[in-house]
mmCIF file of C-alpha atoms in Angstrom:
data_model
loop_
_atom_site.group_PDB
_atom_site.id
_atom_site.type_symbol
_atom_site.label_atom_id
_atom_site.label_comp_id
_atom_site.label_asym_id
_atom_site.label_seq_id
_atom_site.Cartn_x
_atom_site.Cartn_y
_atom_site.Cartn_z
ATOM 1 C CA MET Q 1 142.699 48.768 164.671
ATOM 2 C CA ASP Q 2 145.381 50.270 167.593
ATOM 3 C CA ASP Q 3 144.844 50.800 171.262
ATOM 4 C CA LEU Q 4 142.875 53.953 170.898
ATOM 5 C CA ASP Q 5 140.236 52.475 168.827
ATOM 6 C CA ARG Q 6 139.496 49.478 170.976
ATOM 7 C CA LYS Q 7 139.176 52.275 174.030
ATOM 8 C CA LEU Q 8 136.766 54.168 171.915
ATOM 9 C CA ILE Q 9 134.645 50.834 171.195
ATOM 10 C CA SER Q 10 134.871 50.438 174.642
ATOM 11 C CA ALA Q 11 133.277 53.489 175.704
ATOM 12 C CA LEU Q 12 130.967 53.466 173.108
ATOM 13 C CA ARG Q 13 129.818 50.007 174.401
ATOM 14 C CA HIS Q 14 129.222 51.318 177.593
ATOM 15 C CA ASP Q 15 127.391 54.186 176.336
ATOM 16 C CA ALA Q 16 126.795 54.658 172.354
ATOM 17 C CA ARG Q 17 124.969 57.951 173.198
ATOM 18 C CA ALA Q 18 128.131 59.636 174.579
ATOM 19 C CA SER Q 19 128.869 62.917 172.775
ATOM 20 C CA LEU Q 20 132.017 63.271 171.259
ATOM 21 C CA SER Q 21 133.075 65.798 173.750
ATOM 22 C CA ASP Q 22 132.730 63.240 176.532
ATOM 23 C CA LEU Q 23 134.841 60.687 174.589
ATOM 24 C CA ALA Q 24 137.448 63.160 173.594
ATOM 25 C CA ILE Q 25 137.685 63.868 177.314
ATOM 26 C CA LEU Q 26 137.673 60.391 178.377
ATOM 27 C CA LEU Q 27 140.322 59.361 175.508
ATOM 28 C CA ASP Q 28 142.271 62.473 175.870
ATOM 29 C CA VAL Q 29 142.133 63.400 172.287
ATOM 30 C CA SER Q 30 140.462 65.853 170.390
ATOM 31 C CA ARG Q 31 136.644 65.988 169.168
ATOM 32 C CA THR Q 32 137.914 65.722 165.675
ATOM 33 C CA THR Q 33 139.953 62.833 166.565
ATOM 34 C CA VAL Q 34 137.153 61.238 168.103
ATOM 35 C CA ARG Q 35 135.047 61.826 165.069
ATOM 36 C CA GLY Q 36 137.604 60.999 162.899
ATOM 37 C CA ARG Q 37 138.002 57.513 164.403
ATOM 38 C CA ILE Q 38 134.354 56.722 164.613
ATOM 39 C CA GLU Q 39 133.887 57.633 160.784
ATOM 40 C CA ARG Q 40 136.996 55.261 159.529
ATOM 41 C CA LEU Q 41 135.734 52.581 162.014
ATOM 42 C CA ARG Q 42 132.270 52.883 160.307
ATOM 43 C CA GLU Q 43 133.619 52.911 156.671
ATOM 44 C CA ARG Q 44 135.974 50.041 157.470
ATOM 45 C CA GLY Q 45 132.850 47.870 158.648
ATOM 46 C CA ASP Q 46 134.343 47.527 162.242
ATOM 47 C CA ILE Q 47 131.241 49.337 163.644
ATOM 48 C CA VAL Q 48 128.391 48.193 161.337
ATOM 49 C CA GLY Q 49 125.535 50.060 163.542
ATOM 50 C CA PHE Q 50 124.286 51.363 166.648
ATOM 51 C CA THR Q 51 121.277 49.934 168.793
ATOM 52 C CA VAL Q 52 119.281 50.690 171.746
ATOM 53 C CA VAL Q 53 118.805 48.096 174.580
ATOM 54 C CA LEU Q 54 115.740 48.604 176.434
ATOM 55 C CA LYS Q 55 115.446 47.836 180.074
ATOM 56 C CA GLU Q 56 112.697 45.404 179.409
ATOM 57 C CA ASP Q 57 115.142 43.389 176.714
ATOM 58 C CA ALA Q 58 118.423 43.656 179.546
ATOM 59 C CA HIS Q 59 116.351 42.001 182.067
ATOM 60 C CA ARG Q 60 113.293 40.013 180.456
ATOM 61 C CA ASP Q 61 114.554 36.605 181.218
ATOM 62 C CA ALA Q 62 114.204 35.448 184.794
ATOM 63 C CA VAL Q 63 115.443 32.010 183.130
ATOM 64 C CA ARG Q 64 118.303 31.431 180.452
ATOM 65 C CA GLY Q 65 119.586 28.370 179.315
ATOM 66 C CA LEU Q 66 121.279 26.709 176.440
ATOM 67 C CA MET Q 67 119.977 23.386 174.604
ATOM 68 C CA MET Q 68 122.091 21.332 172.791
ATOM 69 C CA ILE Q 69 120.140 19.174 170.396
ATOM 70 C CA GLY Q 70 121.081 16.381 168.568
ATOM 71 C CA ILE Q 71 119.122 15.430 165.196
ATOM 72 C CA GLU Q 72 118.621 12.245 163.232
ATOM 73 C CA GLY Q 73 119.324 12.278 159.607
ATOM 74 C CA ARG Q 74 118.330 15.457 157.583
ATOM 75 C CA GLY Q 75 115.711 16.912 159.971
ATOM 76 C CA ALA Q 76 117.753 20.365 161.121
ATOM 77 C CA ASP Q 77 115.747 22.376 158.576
ATOM 78 C CA ARG Q 78 112.272 21.092 159.765
ATOM 79 C CA VAL Q 79 113.464 21.121 163.655
ATOM 80 C CA THR Q 80 115.131 24.750 163.107
ATOM 81 C CA ARG Q 81 111.409 25.850 161.425
ATOM 82 C CA GLN Q 82 109.437 24.289 164.658
ATOM 83 C CA LEU Q 83 112.187 26.010 166.892
ATOM 84 C CA ASN Q 84 111.366 29.496 165.291
ATOM 85 C CA GLY Q 85 107.770 29.198 166.325
ATOM 86 C CA LEU Q 86 108.582 28.899 170.200
ATOM 87 C CA THR Q 87 108.237 32.223 171.967
ATOM 88 C CA ALA Q 88 111.183 31.148 174.461
ATOM 89 C CA VAL Q 89 113.555 30.903 171.614
ATOM 90 C CA ARG Q 90 115.945 33.679 171.557
ATOM 91 C CA ALA Q 91 118.576 32.313 169.104
ATOM 92 C CA ILE Q 92 119.145 29.039 167.276
ATOM 93 C CA HIS Q 93 122.980 28.655 166.222
ATOM 94 C CA ALA Q 94 123.961 25.769 163.681
ATOM 95 C CA THR Q 95 127.086 24.109 165.013
ATOM 96 C CA ASN Q 96 129.584 21.454 164.557
ATOM 97 C CA GLY Q 97 130.807 18.735 166.651
ATOM 98 C CA ARG Q 98 128.489 16.439 169.233
ATOM 99 C CA TRP Q 99 125.641 18.739 168.863
ATOM 100 C CA ASP Q 100 123.839 19.971 165.572
ATOM 101 C CA LEU Q 101 122.185 22.999 167.065
ATOM 102 C CA ILE Q 102 122.655 25.003 170.304
ATOM 103 C CA VAL Q 103 119.498 26.952 171.376
ATOM 104 C CA GLU Q 104 119.365 29.944 173.671
ATOM 105 C CA LEU Q 105 116.125 29.843 175.601
ATOM 106 C CA GLY Q 106 114.628 32.403 177.783
ATOM 107 C CA THR Q 107 111.410 32.084 180.124
ATOM 108 C CA ASP Q 108 110.014 33.584 183.429
ATOM 109 C CA THR Q 109 109.886 30.365 185.444
ATOM 110 C CA LEU Q 110 111.944 27.100 185.754
ATOM 111 C CA GLU Q 111 108.508 25.464 185.216
ATOM 112 C CA ASP Q 112 107.915 27.489 181.959
ATOM 113 C CA LEU Q 113 111.544 26.509 180.935
ATOM 114 C CA ASP Q 114 110.646 22.702 181.791
ATOM 115 C CA ALA Q 115 107.895 22.926 179.442
ATOM 116 C CA VAL Q 116 109.680 24.211 176.423
ATOM 117 C CA LEU Q 117 112.408 21.791 176.977
ATOM 118 C CA GLY Q 118 109.853 18.911 177.019
ATOM 119 C CA ARG Q 119 108.211 20.295 173.864
ATOM 120 C CA ILE Q 120 111.108 20.313 171.791
ATOM 121 C CA ARG Q 121 112.395 17.021 172.942
ATOM 122 C CA ARG Q 122 108.895 15.634 171.456
ATOM 123 C CA PHE Q 123 109.776 17.539 168.252
ATOM 124 C CA GLU Q 124 110.119 14.608 165.233
ATOM 125 C CA GLY Q 125 113.803 14.354 164.487
ATOM 126 C CA VAL Q 126 115.333 15.650 167.957
ATOM 127 C CA SER Q 127 117.490 12.341 169.179
ATOM 128 C CA THR Q 128 119.086 13.699 171.950
ATOM 129 C CA SER Q 129 119.459 16.817 173.892
ATOM 130 C CA GLU Q 130 121.605 18.490 176.717
ATOM 131 C CA THR Q 131 120.369 21.936 178.891
ATOM 132 C CA ASN Q 132 122.509 23.965 180.471
ATOM 133 C CA LEU Q 133 121.103 26.992 182.944
ATOM 134 C CA LEU Q 134 122.932 30.475 182.429
ATOM 135 C CA LEU Q 135 123.562 31.630 185.861
ATOM 136 C CA ALA Q 136 125.485 34.964 185.090
ATOM 137 C CA THR Q 137 126.352 36.761 182.248
ATOM 138 C CA ARG Q 138 129.704 38.936 182.380
ATOM 139 C CA LYS Q 139 130.027 40.332 178.959
ATOM 140 C CA MET Q 140 127.457 40.931 176.135
ATOM 141 C CA GLY Q 141 128.427 41.826 172.812
#
C-alpha cells in the first residue's frame, strides 16, 4: 500500500459515497486511477466493504465506558453470554493481561450506566472489575 492508497482510504473514510470524479480531483489523479485503486484494494482485501453510519448510531450513547472484568475460574463463556443479553453492551473483547474481558458500554445517563455496572458485578464468576468513562473520541475506524 502506497501513499496514494492511504490518501484514497482516508478520503473514503471521510465520505464513502464520494464520486470517482470527486476523489480524482481531491487526489489529483484520473478517475481511471481511482477506480483501479479501489478495485485493487478490494481484491487484496484491504477494503472489505462499505457501510452506512446513521446519525442516531453516531450520537446514540450520551454516556460511554469501558469495563474491564476479571473472571474466576472458567466462567468466561457464561459471563459473556450474560453480557450479550444486556442492551447497554456495545462490544465484548477477550484480552490477555490483568483483565479477562473488556466491555464497551453505552447508556443515556450516568444512573443507567451505574445500574448496568452493578448488575454485571453481580454476575456469577465476576471477581473484580474496573470502569473508565470515555470522555471524547478522536478517531473512529
